[in-house]
């Protein structure tokens, strides 16, 4: 069946800045230890060319959010961030209310840089706290301690970042329920608008995979999750996605666009894009070469791969993202974003309702509590039946 798109699809921009002071032992992101000389200027030059090369595919479309992710984008100077934003602004329409987020590591914070980021147009900061207990930060190989982390939040607030997110992880080596709750309590005392609260996962190709730390038992992990959710809600932060908690109207617009299966252009080493072509009626995914050295090599191509998604992939990817949302999505969004009639998933939708994994509601595709707990089972149903 051919897709048929009618409604415009929102578009966001992701900019990958791939360097960190050093690699954390649990991290599987495309991040690389920065040498003494960060090739900042050269990288910015390549980012802008990358953007230009991709512009024809998104020509005339309005941008809804920009996200500087990493790696550690706060390693870059405010001058570089400003230059990137100015170059985008001269080529592309975005409104004054656009969300512009930058990820920062508390070990790379200084006062004037944060003020300058704000001045450059960044209006949302995402601080990678991970924990507020020194022994846990040490076990995670972080370059900052508790005092650095609290100071970074203060500096962000003084620099005018009212809208900030705190990244915290739980299920850390030797962590007790009370350790995890104490991290949450201390972080919430700083009044963040948003908290991303991730359970530590041991990823292949990380140091933790080769030398596994002692992690809490399943029972402790369950207690942390249950009690943590209650604590976050008591403090006014509601879960709206598996790991994302926000105050009302402070959801991360950029991540919401991923979860609602909007389009995104990714520039920088290893960045992924998903673009719907309304004329050709296709959805294309492409990604850039992963290694920054290759990305900066003028003799090599940026594009690592590009392909048009099949219906099966589109359906699966839509469900993979949308079912992460606590309230799910309106059923109409399925057709809007996949270009396919709801009838293609109707038998699977009904089967999932019967299994108690989806709520019985003809207006909304929404996981039940059971569906949220067994998310992989729910999503896999749509892989098999698509
Ligand atoms: C792309 S990282 C960048 C943030 C920034 N570089 C930092 O670490 O401060 C985004 C977030 O993913 C989370 N994360 C990274 N690896 C993880 C893992 N193995 N398990 C769970 N969360 C992880 C961390 O909370 C991290 O802040
Ligand atoms: S600082 Fe962030 S991106 Fe860099 S290695 Fe650590 S977790 Fe990964």
CSV table of C-alpha atoms and ligand atoms in Angstrom, one decimal:
chain,number,residue,atom,x,y,z
A,1,UNK,CA,0.0,0.0,0.0
A,2,UNK,CA,1.3,3.5,-0.9
A,3,UNK,CA,1.5,6.1,1.8
A,4,UNK,CA,-0.6,9.2,1.4
A,5,UNK,CA,0.4,12.2,3.5
A,6,UNK,CA,-2.0,15.2,3.6
A,7,UNK,CA,-1.2,17.2,6.8
A,8,UNK,CA,2.1,19.1,7.2
A,9,UNK,CA,4.6,17.3,9.5
A,10,UNK,CA,6.5,19.3,12.1
A,11,UNK,CA,10.3,19.5,11.6
A,12,UNK,CA,13.1,19.8,14.2
A,13,UNK,CA,16.8,20.2,13.9
A,14,UNK,CA,19.4,18.1,15.8
A,15,UNK,CA,23.0,19.2,16.0
A,16,UNK,CA,25.5,16.6,17.2
A,17,UNK,CA,28.7,17.9,18.9
A,18,UNK,CA,30.6,14.6,19.5
A,19,UNK,CA,33.4,15.4,22.1
A,20,UNK,CA,33.6,15.0,25.9
A,21,UNK,CA,36.3,15.7,28.4
A,22,UNK,CA,36.5,11.9,28.8
A,23,UNK,CA,34.4,8.9,28.0
A,24,UNK,CA,32.1,7.7,30.8
A,25,UNK,CA,32.2,3.9,31.4
A,26,UNK,CA,28.4,3.4,30.8
A,27,UNK,CA,28.0,5.7,27.7
A,28,UNK,CA,27.2,4.3,24.3
A,29,UNK,CA,26.5,7.6,22.7
A,30,UNK,CA,28.6,8.8,19.7
A,31,UNK,CA,31.0,10.7,22.0
A,32,UNK,CA,34.8,10.8,21.9
A,33,UNK,CA,37.5,12.1,24.3
A,34,UNK,CA,38.5,15.6,23.2
A,35,UNK,CA,42.2,16.1,22.8
A,36,UNK,CA,43.9,19.4,23.9
A,37,UNK,CA,42.7,21.1,20.7
A,38,UNK,CA,39.0,20.9,20.0
A,39,UNK,CA,38.7,21.4,16.2
A,40,UNK,CA,35.8,23.8,16.9
A,41,UNK,CA,36.1,26.1,14.0
A,42,UNK,CA,36.5,23.3,11.4
A,43,UNK,CA,33.6,21.4,12.9
A,44,UNK,CA,31.3,24.4,12.7
A,45,UNK,CA,32.4,24.9,9.1
A,46,UNK,CA,31.4,21.3,8.3
A,47,UNK,CA,28.1,21.6,10.2
A,48,UNK,CA,27.1,24.6,8.1
A,49,UNK,CA,28.0,22.8,4.8
A,50,UNK,CA,26.1,19.7,6.1
A,51,UNK,CA,23.1,21.9,6.7
A,52,UNK,CA,23.3,23.5,3.3
A,53,UNK,CA,23.5,20.2,1.6
A,54,UNK,CA,20.4,19.0,3.4
A,55,UNK,CA,18.3,22.2,3.0
A,56,UNK,CA,16.7,21.3,-0.4
A,57,UNK,CA,15.1,18.3,1.3
A,58,UNK,CA,13.3,20.5,3.8
A,59,UNK,CA,13.0,23.7,1.8
A,60,UNK,CA,10.2,26.1,2.9
A,61,UNK,CA,9.3,24.1,6.0
A,62,UNK,CA,9.2,25.9,9.4
A,63,UNK,CA,11.5,24.7,12.2
A,64,UNK,CA,9.9,23.9,15.5
A,65,UNK,CA,12.9,23.2,17.8
A,66,UNK,CA,16.7,23.0,17.8
A,67,UNK,CA,18.7,20.7,20.0
A,68,UNK,CA,22.5,20.7,20.6
A,69,UNK,CA,23.2,17.2,21.8
A,70,UNK,CA,26.3,15.2,22.4
A,71,UNK,CA,28.8,14.4,23.5
A,72,UNK,CA,29.2,17.5,25.6
A,73,UNK,CA,28.0,20.6,23.6
A,74,UNK,CA,29.0,22.9,26.5
A,75,UNK,CA,32.6,22.2,25.6
A,76,UNK,CA,32.0,24.5,22.6
A,77,UNK,CA,32.4,28.2,23.0
A,78,UNK,CA,29.3,30.4,23.0
A,79,UNK,CA,30.8,32.1,20.0
A,80,UNK,CA,30.6,28.8,18.1
A,81,UNK,CA,27.0,28.2,19.2
A,82,UNK,CA,26.0,31.7,18.2
A,83,UNK,CA,27.6,31.3,14.8
A,84,UNK,CA,25.7,28.1,14.2
A,85,UNK,CA,22.4,29.6,15.2
A,86,UNK,CA,23.0,32.7,13.1
A,87,UNK,CA,23.8,30.6,10.1
A,88,UNK,CA,20.7,28.6,10.6
A,89,UNK,CA,18.6,31.8,11.0
A,90,UNK,CA,19.8,33.3,7.8
A,91,UNK,CA,18.8,30.1,5.8
A,92,UNK,CA,15.7,28.9,7.6
A,93,UNK,CA,12.5,30.3,9.2
A,94,UNK,CA,12.0,29.9,12.9
A,95,UNK,CA,9.8,31.9,15.2
A,96,UNK,CA,10.8,33.7,18.4
A,97,UNK,CA,9.1,31.0,20.5
A,98,UNK,CA,11.2,28.2,19.2
A,99,UNK,CA,12.7,25.9,21.8
A,100,UNK,CA,16.6,25.8,21.6
A,101,UNK,CA,18.2,23.3,24.0
A,102,UNK,CA,21.8,22.7,24.7
A,103,UNK,CA,23.2,19.8,26.7
A,104,UNK,CA,25.7,20.7,29.4
A,105,UNK,CA,28.0,18.7,31.6
A,106,UNK,CA,28.3,20.2,35.1
A,107,UNK,CA,32.1,19.7,34.9
A,108,UNK,CA,32.3,22.1,31.9
A,109,UNK,CA,30.4,25.0,33.3
A,110,UNK,CA,31.6,28.6,33.7
A,111,UNK,CA,29.5,31.6,34.5
A,112,UNK,CA,30.3,33.8,31.5
A,113,UNK,CA,29.9,30.9,29.0
A,114,UNK,CA,26.4,30.1,30.3
A,115,UNK,CA,25.4,33.8,30.1
A,116,UNK,CA,26.8,33.9,26.5
A,117,UNK,CA,24.9,30.7,25.6
A,118,UNK,CA,21.7,32.4,26.7
A,119,UNK,CA,22.6,35.6,24.8
A,120,UNK,CA,23.3,33.5,21.7
A,121,UNK,CA,19.6,32.3,21.8
A,122,UNK,CA,19.8,29.1,23.7
A,123,UNK,CA,16.6,29.1,25.9
A,124,UNK,CA,16.7,25.6,27.5
A,125,UNK,CA,19.5,23.9,29.2
A,126,UNK,CA,19.8,20.2,29.9
A,127,UNK,CA,22.3,19.5,32.7
A,128,UNK,CA,23.8,16.0,33.0
A,129,UNK,CA,23.8,15.6,36.8
A,130,UNK,CA,23.3,11.8,36.9
A,131,UNK,CA,23.5,11.8,40.7
A,132,UNK,CA,24.2,14.1,43.6
A,133,UNK,CA,26.1,11.6,45.7
A,134,UNK,CA,29.9,11.8,45.4
A,135,UNK,CA,30.5,8.0,45.6
A,136,UNK,CA,27.9,7.4,42.8
A,137,UNK,CA,29.4,10.1,40.6
A,138,UNK,CA,32.8,8.5,41.1
A,139,UNK,CA,31.5,5.0,40.3
A,140,UNK,CA,30.1,6.5,37.1
A,141,UNK,CA,33.4,8.0,36.2
A,142,UNK,CA,32.0,11.5,36.0
A,143,UNK,CA,34.3,14.5,35.9
A,144,UNK,CA,32.1,16.5,38.5
A,145,UNK,CA,31.1,16.1,42.1
A,146,UNK,CA,27.9,17.1,44.0
A,147,UNK,CA,29.2,20.6,44.7
A,148,UNK,CA,30.0,21.2,41.0
A,149,UNK,CA,26.5,19.9,40.0
A,150,UNK,CA,24.7,22.2,42.5
A,151,UNK,CA,26.9,25.1,41.4
A,152,UNK,CA,26.1,24.5,37.8
A,153,UNK,CA,22.4,24.7,38.4
A,154,UNK,CA,22.9,28.0,40.3
A,155,UNK,CA,25.0,29.4,37.4
A,156,UNK,CA,22.3,28.3,34.9
A,157,UNK,CA,19.6,30.1,36.9
A,158,UNK,CA,21.7,33.2,37.3
A,159,UNK,CA,22.4,33.2,33.6
A,160,UNK,CA,18.6,33.4,33.0
A,161,UNK,CA,17.8,29.8,32.2
A,162,UNK,CA,14.4,29.5,33.8
A,163,UNK,CA,13.7,26.5,31.6
A,164,UNK,CA,16.2,23.8,32.5
A,165,UNK,CA,16.2,20.0,32.6
A,166,UNK,CA,18.2,17.8,34.9
A,167,UNK,CA,19.3,14.4,33.7
A,168,UNK,CA,19.5,11.9,36.5
A,169,UNK,CA,20.1,8.2,36.4
A,170,UNK,CA,19.0,5.5,38.9
A,171,UNK,CA,19.7,1.9,39.4
A,172,UNK,CA,23.4,2.9,39.9
A,173,UNK,CA,26.1,0.7,41.3
A,174,UNK,CA,25.3,-0.2,44.9
A,175,UNK,CA,22.4,2.3,45.0
A,176,UNK,CA,19.7,1.8,47.7
A,177,UNK,CA,16.2,3.1,47.4
A,178,UNK,CA,17.0,5.8,49.9
A,179,UNK,CA,20.1,6.9,47.8
A,180,UNK,CA,18.0,7.2,44.7
A,181,UNK,CA,15.2,9.2,46.5
A,182,UNK,CA,17.7,11.5,48.1
A,183,UNK,CA,19.1,12.3,44.6
A,184,UNK,CA,15.6,13.1,43.4
A,185,UNK,CA,14.8,15.2,46.5
A,186,UNK,CA,18.0,17.2,46.3
A,187,UNK,CA,17.5,17.8,42.5
A,188,UNK,CA,13.9,18.8,42.9
A,189,UNK,CA,14.8,21.3,45.6
A,190,UNK,CA,16.4,23.4,42.8
A,191,UNK,CA,12.9,23.6,41.1
A,192,UNK,CA,13.7,22.2,37.6
A,193,UNK,CA,10.9,22.5,35.0
A,194,UNK,CA,11.8,19.1,33.7
A,195,UNK,CA,13.6,15.9,34.9
A,196,UNK,CA,14.8,13.1,32.7
A,197,UNK,CA,15.1,10.1,35.1
A,198,UNK,CA,16.8,7.2,33.3
A,199,UNK,CA,17.4,3.8,34.6
A,200,UNK,CA,21.1,2.9,34.0
A,201,UNK,CA,21.4,0.3,31.3
A,202,UNK,CA,24.5,-1.7,30.5
A,203,UNK,CA,25.2,-1.2,26.9
A,204,UNK,CA,27.4,-3.4,24.7
A,205,UNK,CA,30.7,-1.7,23.7
A,206,UNK,CA,31.0,0.1,27.1
A,207,UNK,CA,33.5,-0.4,29.9
A,208,UNK,CA,30.6,-1.4,32.2
A,209,UNK,CA,29.8,-4.2,29.8
A,210,UNK,CA,33.3,-5.6,30.0
A,211,UNK,CA,33.6,-5.0,33.7
A,212,UNK,CA,30.1,-5.0,35.1
A,213,UNK,CA,29.5,-3.1,38.3
A,214,UNK,CA,27.3,-4.5,41.1
A,215,UNK,CA,23.8,-3.2,40.3
A,216,UNK,CA,20.7,-3.1,42.6
A,217,UNK,CA,18.5,-6.2,42.7
A,218,UNK,CA,15.2,-6.3,40.6
A,219,UNK,CA,13.2,-5.7,43.8
A,220,UNK,CA,15.3,-2.6,44.7
A,221,UNK,CA,15.0,-1.3,41.1
A,222,UNK,CA,11.2,-1.7,41.2
A,223,UNK,CA,10.9,0.1,44.6
A,224,UNK,CA,13.1,3.0,43.3
A,225,UNK,CA,10.9,3.3,40.2
A,226,UNK,CA,7.6,3.2,42.1
A,227,UNK,CA,8.7,5.5,45.0
A,228,UNK,CA,10.5,7.9,42.7
A,229,UNK,CA,7.5,8.4,40.5
A,230,UNK,CA,5.4,9.3,43.6
A,231,UNK,CA,8.0,11.7,44.8
A,232,UNK,CA,8.3,13.4,41.4
A,233,UNK,CA,4.5,13.7,41.1
A,234,UNK,CA,4.2,15.2,44.7
A,235,UNK,CA,6.7,17.9,43.5
A,236,UNK,CA,4.6,18.7,40.5
A,237,UNK,CA,6.5,16.8,37.8
A,238,UNK,CA,4.2,14.3,35.9
A,239,UNK,CA,5.6,11.5,33.8
A,240,UNK,CA,4.7,12.0,30.2
A,241,UNK,CA,7.1,9.5,28.7
A,242,UNK,CA,9.0,6.4,30.0
A,243,UNK,CA,11.8,8.6,31.5
A,244,UNK,CA,10.6,12.2,31.1
A,245,UNK,CA,8.8,14.2,33.9
A,246,UNK,CA,7.7,17.8,33.5
A,247,UNK,CA,5.8,20.6,35.1
A,248,UNK,CA,2.6,21.5,33.1
A,249,UNK,CA,3.5,22.9,29.6
A,250,UNK,CA,7.2,22.3,30.1
A,251,UNK,CA,7.5,19.1,28.1
A,252,UNK,CA,10.6,19.0,25.9
A,253,UNK,CA,9.2,20.0,22.5
A,254,UNK,CA,12.1,18.5,20.7
A,255,UNK,CA,11.8,15.1,22.2
A,256,UNK,CA,8.0,15.2,21.9
A,257,UNK,CA,8.5,15.6,18.2
A,258,UNK,CA,10.5,12.4,18.1
A,259,UNK,CA,7.9,10.5,20.1
A,260,UNK,CA,5.1,11.9,18.0
A,261,UNK,CA,6.9,10.7,14.9
A,262,UNK,CA,7.6,14.1,13.5
A,263,UNK,CA,10.4,14.8,11.0
A,264,UNK,CA,13.9,15.8,12.0
A,265,UNK,CA,17.1,16.8,10.3
A,266,UNK,CA,20.2,15.7,12.1
A,267,UNK,CA,23.6,17.4,11.3
A,268,UNK,CA,27.0,16.5,12.6
A,269,UNK,CA,28.9,13.2,13.1
A,270,UNK,CA,26.6,10.2,13.3
A,271,UNK,CA,23.4,12.3,13.3
A,272,UNK,CA,20.2,10.6,12.0
A,273,UNK,CA,17.4,12.2,10.0
A,274,UNK,CA,13.9,11.2,9.2
A,275,UNK,CA,12.3,13.3,6.4
A,276,UNK,CA,8.8,12.9,4.8
A,277,UNK,CA,8.7,14.0,1.2
A,278,UNK,CA,5.2,15.2,0.5
A,279,UNK,CA,5.7,15.3,-3.2
A,280,UNK,CA,7.1,11.8,-3.6
A,281,UNK,CA,5.0,10.6,-0.7
A,282,UNK,CA,8.0,8.8,0.9
A,283,UNK,CA,9.7,8.7,4.3
A,284,UNK,CA,13.5,8.6,4.1
A,285,UNK,CA,16.0,7.9,6.9
A,286,UNK,CA,19.6,8.9,6.5
A,287,UNK,CA,22.6,9.2,8.8
A,288,UNK,CA,26.0,10.8,8.6
A,289,UNK,CA,29.4,9.1,9.2
A,290,UNK,CA,29.9,8.4,12.8
A,291,UNK,CA,33.5,9.1,13.5
A,292,UNK,CA,34.3,12.8,13.8
A,293,UNK,CA,37.6,12.2,12.0
A,294,UNK,CA,35.7,10.9,8.9
A,295,UNK,CA,33.2,13.7,9.2
A,296,UNK,CA,35.9,16.3,9.2
A,297,UNK,CA,37.8,14.7,6.3
A,298,UNK,CA,36.9,16.8,3.2
A,299,UNK,CA,37.8,13.9,0.9
A,300,UNK,CA,35.0,11.7,2.4
A,301,UNK,CA,31.3,11.9,2.1
A,302,UNK,CA,29.1,12.8,5.1
A,303,UNK,CA,26.3,10.5,4.3
A,304,UNK,CA,26.9,7.0,5.6
A,305,UNK,CA,23.5,5.6,4.4
A,306,UNK,CA,20.2,6.7,3.1
A,307,UNK,CA,17.1,4.6,2.5
A,308,UNK,CA,13.3,4.9,2.0
A,309,UNK,CA,11.4,3.2,4.8
A,310,UNK,CA,9.0,0.4,4.1
A,311,UNK,CA,5.4,0.5,5.4
A,312,UNK,CA,6.4,-2.2,7.9
A,313,UNK,CA,9.3,0.0,9.2
A,314,UNK,CA,7.1,3.1,9.3
A,315,UNK,CA,4.4,1.4,11.4
A,316,UNK,CA,6.9,-0.2,13.8
A,317,UNK,CA,8.9,3.0,14.3
A,318,UNK,CA,5.6,5.0,14.8
A,319,UNK,CA,4.5,2.6,17.6
A,320,UNK,CA,8.0,2.3,19.0
A,321,UNK,CA,8.0,6.1,19.6
A,322,UNK,CA,4.3,6.8,20.3
A,323,UNK,CA,3.9,4.1,22.9
A,324,UNK,CA,6.6,5.6,25.1
A,325,UNK,CA,4.2,8.5,25.8
A,326,UNK,CA,2.2,8.0,29.0
A,327,UNK,CA,-1.0,9.3,27.4
A,328,UNK,CA,-0.3,7.8,24.0
A,329,UNK,CA,-1.4,9.7,20.9
A,330,UNK,CA,-4.7,10.5,19.2
A,331,UNK,CA,-5.6,7.7,16.6
A,332,UNK,CA,-5.7,10.4,13.9
A,333,UNK,CA,-1.9,11.0,14.4
A,334,UNK,CA,-1.2,7.5,13.1
A,335,UNK,CA,-2.5,8.3,9.6
A,336,UNK,CA,-1.1,11.8,9.7
A,337,UNK,CA,2.4,10.7,10.5
A,338,UNK,CA,2.6,7.3,8.7
A,339,UNK,CA,0.5,8.2,5.7
A,340,UNK,CA,-1.4,4.9,6.2
A,341,UNK,CA,-5.0,4.2,7.1
A,342,UNK,CA,-5.7,3.0,10.6
A,343,UNK,CA,-7.2,-0.2,9.2
A,344,UNK,CA,-3.6,-1.5,8.6
A,345,UNK,CA,-3.1,-1.9,12.3
A,346,UNK,CA,-6.7,-2.5,13.4
A,347,UNK,CA,-6.4,-6.3,13.9
A,348,UNK,CA,-3.2,-5.8,16.0
A,349,UNK,CA,-4.7,-2.9,17.9
A,350,UNK,CA,-7.7,-5.1,18.9
A,351,UNK,CA,-5.4,-8.0,19.8
A,352,UNK,CA,-3.4,-5.6,22.0
A,353,UNK,CA,-6.6,-4.4,23.7
A,354,UNK,CA,-7.6,-8.0,24.3
A,355,UNK,CA,-4.3,-8.7,26.0
A,356,UNK,CA,-4.8,-5.6,28.2
A,357,UNK,CA,-1.8,-3.8,26.7
A,358,UNK,CA,-3.7,-1.0,25.0
A,359,UNK,CA,-6.6,1.0,26.5
A,360,UNK,CA,-9.9,0.4,24.8
A,361,UNK,CA,-10.6,3.8,23.3
A,362,UNK,CA,-11.4,4.5,19.7
A,363,UNK,CA,-10.0,8.1,19.9
A,364,UNK,CA,-6.6,7.4,21.5
A,365,UNK,CA,-3.8,4.9,21.0
A,366,UNK,CA,-2.6,4.6,24.6
A,367,UNK,CA,-0.8,1.9,26.5
A,368,UNK,CA,-2.4,0.6,29.7
A,369,UNK,CA,-0.2,0.4,32.9
A,370,UNK,CA,0.5,-3.3,31.9
A,371,UNK,CA,1.4,-2.1,28.4
A,372,UNK,CA,3.8,0.4,29.8
A,373,UNK,CA,5.4,-2.3,32.0
A,374,UNK,CA,5.7,-4.7,29.1
A,375,UNK,CA,6.4,-2.1,26.4
A,376,UNK,CA,8.6,-4.4,24.4
A,377,UNK,CA,5.9,-7.0,24.1
A,378,UNK,CA,3.4,-4.3,23.0
A,379,UNK,CA,5.6,-2.9,20.4
A,380,UNK,CA,6.7,-6.3,19.1
A,381,UNK,CA,3.0,-7.1,18.3
A,382,UNK,CA,3.1,-4.3,15.7
A,383,UNK,CA,6.3,-5.6,14.2
A,384,UNK,CA,4.8,-9.1,13.7
A,385,UNK,CA,1.4,-8.0,12.4
A,386,UNK,CA,2.5,-5.0,10.3
B,1,LIG,C1,23.8,12.2,25.4
B,1,LIG,S1,23.9,12.1,27.1
B,1,LIG,C2,24.6,13.7,27.1
B,1,LIG,C3,24.7,14.5,28.4
B,1,LIG,C4,26.0,15.0,28.8
B,1,LIG,N1,27.1,14.6,27.9
B,1,LIG,C5,26.4,14.5,30.1
B,1,LIG,O1,26.7,13.3,30.2
B,1,LIG,O2,26.3,15.3,31.1
B,1,LIG,C6,22.2,12.2,27.6
B,1,LIG,C7,21.9,11.5,28.9
B,1,LIG,O3,21.7,10.1,28.7
B,1,LIG,C8,21.8,9.4,29.9
B,1,LIG,N2,22.5,8.2,29.7
B,1,LIG,C9,23.7,8.0,29.0
B,1,LIG,N3,24.1,6.7,29.0
B,1,LIG,C10,23.1,6.0,29.7
B,1,LIG,C11,23.0,4.6,30.1
B,1,LIG,N4,23.8,3.7,29.8
B,1,LIG,N5,21.8,4.3,30.8
B,1,LIG,C12,20.9,5.3,31.2
B,1,LIG,N6,21.1,6.6,30.8
B,1,LIG,C13,22.1,6.9,30.1
B,1,LIG,C14,22.5,10.3,30.9
B,1,LIG,O4,21.6,10.7,31.9
B,1,LIG,C15,22.9,11.5,30.0
B,1,LIG,O5,22.9,12.7,30.7
B,2,LIG,S1,29.8,13.1,29.2
B,2,LIG,FE1,27.8,12.4,28.5
B,2,LIG,S2,28.0,12.0,26.3
B,2,LIG,FE2,30.1,12.2,27.2
B,2,LIG,S3,30.7,10.2,27.6
B,2,LIG,FE3,29.8,10.9,29.5
B,2,LIG,S4,27.6,10.4,29.3
B,2,LIG,FE4,28.5,10.1,27.3
